[in-house]
PDB file of C-alpha atoms in Angstrom:
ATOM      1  CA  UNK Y   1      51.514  -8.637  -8.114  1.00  0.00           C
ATOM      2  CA  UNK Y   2      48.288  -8.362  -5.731  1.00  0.00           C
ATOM      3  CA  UNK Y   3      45.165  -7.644  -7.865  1.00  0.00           C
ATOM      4  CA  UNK Y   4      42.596  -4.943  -6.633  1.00  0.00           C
ATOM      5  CA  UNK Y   5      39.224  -4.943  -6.494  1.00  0.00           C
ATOM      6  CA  UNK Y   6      37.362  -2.943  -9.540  1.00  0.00           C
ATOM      7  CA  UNK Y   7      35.356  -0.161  -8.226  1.00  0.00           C
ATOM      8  CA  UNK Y   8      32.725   1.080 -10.508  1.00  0.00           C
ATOM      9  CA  UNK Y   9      32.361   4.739  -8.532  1.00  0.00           C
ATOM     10  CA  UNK Y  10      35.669   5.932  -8.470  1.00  0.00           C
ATOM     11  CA  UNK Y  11      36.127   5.286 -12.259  1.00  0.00           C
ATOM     12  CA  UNK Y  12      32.868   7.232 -13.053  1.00  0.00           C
ATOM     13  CA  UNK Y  13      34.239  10.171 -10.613  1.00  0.00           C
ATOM     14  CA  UNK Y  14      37.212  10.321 -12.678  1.00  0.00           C
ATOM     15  CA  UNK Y  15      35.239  10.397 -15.560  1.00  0.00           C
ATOM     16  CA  UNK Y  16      33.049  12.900 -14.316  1.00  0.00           C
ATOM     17  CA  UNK Y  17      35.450  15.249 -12.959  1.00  0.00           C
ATOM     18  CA  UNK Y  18      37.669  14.781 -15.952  1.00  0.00           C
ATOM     19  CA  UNK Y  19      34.451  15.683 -18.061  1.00  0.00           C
ATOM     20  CA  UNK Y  20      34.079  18.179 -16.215  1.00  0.00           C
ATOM     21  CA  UNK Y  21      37.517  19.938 -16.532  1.00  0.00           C
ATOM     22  CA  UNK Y  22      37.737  19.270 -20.267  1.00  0.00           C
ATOM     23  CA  UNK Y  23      34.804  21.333 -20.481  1.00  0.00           C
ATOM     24  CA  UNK Y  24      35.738  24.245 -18.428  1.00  0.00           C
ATOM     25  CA  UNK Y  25      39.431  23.899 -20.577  1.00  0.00           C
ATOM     26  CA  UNK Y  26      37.273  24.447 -23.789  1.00  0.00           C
ATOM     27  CA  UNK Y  27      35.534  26.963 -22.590  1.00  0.00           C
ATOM     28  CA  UNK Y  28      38.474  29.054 -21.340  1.00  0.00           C
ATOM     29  CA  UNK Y  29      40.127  28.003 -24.706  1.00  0.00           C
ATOM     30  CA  UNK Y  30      37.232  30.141 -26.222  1.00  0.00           C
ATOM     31  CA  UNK Y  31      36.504  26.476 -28.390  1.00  0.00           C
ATOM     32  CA  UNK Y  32      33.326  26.009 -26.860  1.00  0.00           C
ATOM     33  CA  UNK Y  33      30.440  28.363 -24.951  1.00  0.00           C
ATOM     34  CA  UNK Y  34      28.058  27.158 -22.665  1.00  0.00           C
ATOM     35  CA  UNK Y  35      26.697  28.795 -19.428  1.00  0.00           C
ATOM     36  CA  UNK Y  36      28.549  27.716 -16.291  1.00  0.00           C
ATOM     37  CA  UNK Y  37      25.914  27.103 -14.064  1.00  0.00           C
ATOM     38  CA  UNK Y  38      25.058  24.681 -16.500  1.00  0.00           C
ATOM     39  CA  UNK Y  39      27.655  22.282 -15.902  1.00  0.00           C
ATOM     40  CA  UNK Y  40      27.222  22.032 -12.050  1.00  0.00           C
ATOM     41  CA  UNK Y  41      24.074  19.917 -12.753  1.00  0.00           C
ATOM     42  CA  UNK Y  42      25.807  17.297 -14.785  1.00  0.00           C
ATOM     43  CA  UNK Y  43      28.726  17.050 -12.448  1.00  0.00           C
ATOM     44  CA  UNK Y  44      26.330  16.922  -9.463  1.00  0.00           C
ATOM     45  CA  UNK Y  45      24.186  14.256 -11.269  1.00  0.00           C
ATOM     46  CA  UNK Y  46      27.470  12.076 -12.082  1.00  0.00           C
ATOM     47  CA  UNK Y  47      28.352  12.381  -8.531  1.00  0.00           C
ATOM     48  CA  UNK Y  48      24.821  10.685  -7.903  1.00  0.00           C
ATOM     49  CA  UNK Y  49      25.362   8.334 -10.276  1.00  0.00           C
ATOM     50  CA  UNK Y  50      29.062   7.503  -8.648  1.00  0.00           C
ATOM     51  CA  UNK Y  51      27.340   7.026  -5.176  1.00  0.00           C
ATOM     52  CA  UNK Y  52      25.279   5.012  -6.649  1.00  0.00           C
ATOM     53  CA  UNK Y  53      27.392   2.622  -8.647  1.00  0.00           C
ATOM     54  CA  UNK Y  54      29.399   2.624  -5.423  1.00  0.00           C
ATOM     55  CA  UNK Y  55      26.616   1.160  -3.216  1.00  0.00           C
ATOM     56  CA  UNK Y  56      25.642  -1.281  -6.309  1.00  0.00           C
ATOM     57  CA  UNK Y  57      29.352  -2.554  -6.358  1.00  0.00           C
ATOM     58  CA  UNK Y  58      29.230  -3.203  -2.521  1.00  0.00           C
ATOM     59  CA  UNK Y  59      26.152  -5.169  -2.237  1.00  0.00           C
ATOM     60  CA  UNK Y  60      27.638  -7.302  -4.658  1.00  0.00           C
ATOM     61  CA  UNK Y  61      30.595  -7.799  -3.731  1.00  0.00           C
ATOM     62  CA  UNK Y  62      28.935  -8.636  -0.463  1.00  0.00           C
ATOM     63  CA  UNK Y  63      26.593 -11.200  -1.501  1.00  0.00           C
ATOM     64  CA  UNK Y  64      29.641 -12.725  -3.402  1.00  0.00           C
ATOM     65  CA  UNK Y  65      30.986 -13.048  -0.258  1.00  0.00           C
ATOM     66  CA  UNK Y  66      28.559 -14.732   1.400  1.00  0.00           C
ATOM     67  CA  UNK Y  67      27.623 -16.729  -0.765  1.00  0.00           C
ATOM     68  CA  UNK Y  68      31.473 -17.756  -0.888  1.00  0.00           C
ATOM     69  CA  UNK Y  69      31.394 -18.567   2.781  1.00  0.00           C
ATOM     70  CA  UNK Y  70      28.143 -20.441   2.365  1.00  0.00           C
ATOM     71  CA  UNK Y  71      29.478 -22.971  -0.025  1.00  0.00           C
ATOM     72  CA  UNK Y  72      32.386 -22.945   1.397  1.00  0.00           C
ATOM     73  CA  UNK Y  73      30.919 -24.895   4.787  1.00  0.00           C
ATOM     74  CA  UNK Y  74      29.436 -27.831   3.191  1.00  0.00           C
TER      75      UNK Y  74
END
């Protein structure tokens, strides 16, 4: 079986959004009160912090990649 790359960004969206959910779940569950514009912040923020994790993973994987090619001519 062909392994996949690990991407950092889509596992912290699916953390996020899952976050996310749970929280809305609780508070329709009446378990737990907050204000709902509240959570749009922290789910826009962890989007952020996806992107950015995202463009982090890529210029690694990148410079792995050159750097592969590189030693790979001499």
């Amino acid at each position: 079986m062909r392994r996949h790359e690990f991407e950092p960004g889509k596992l912290i969206v699916g953390l996020v959004l899952l976050g996310g959910g749970l929280a809305y779940l609780g508070a329709a569950a009446g378990r737990w009160h907050f204000p709902a514009f509240a959570l749009l912040p922290a789910l826009v923020g962890g989007l952020c912090l996806a992107g950015a994790a995202s463009s982090v993973g890529f210029l690694v994987h990148r410079h792995r990649a050159r750097a592969g090619k590189e030693a790979g001519r001499e």
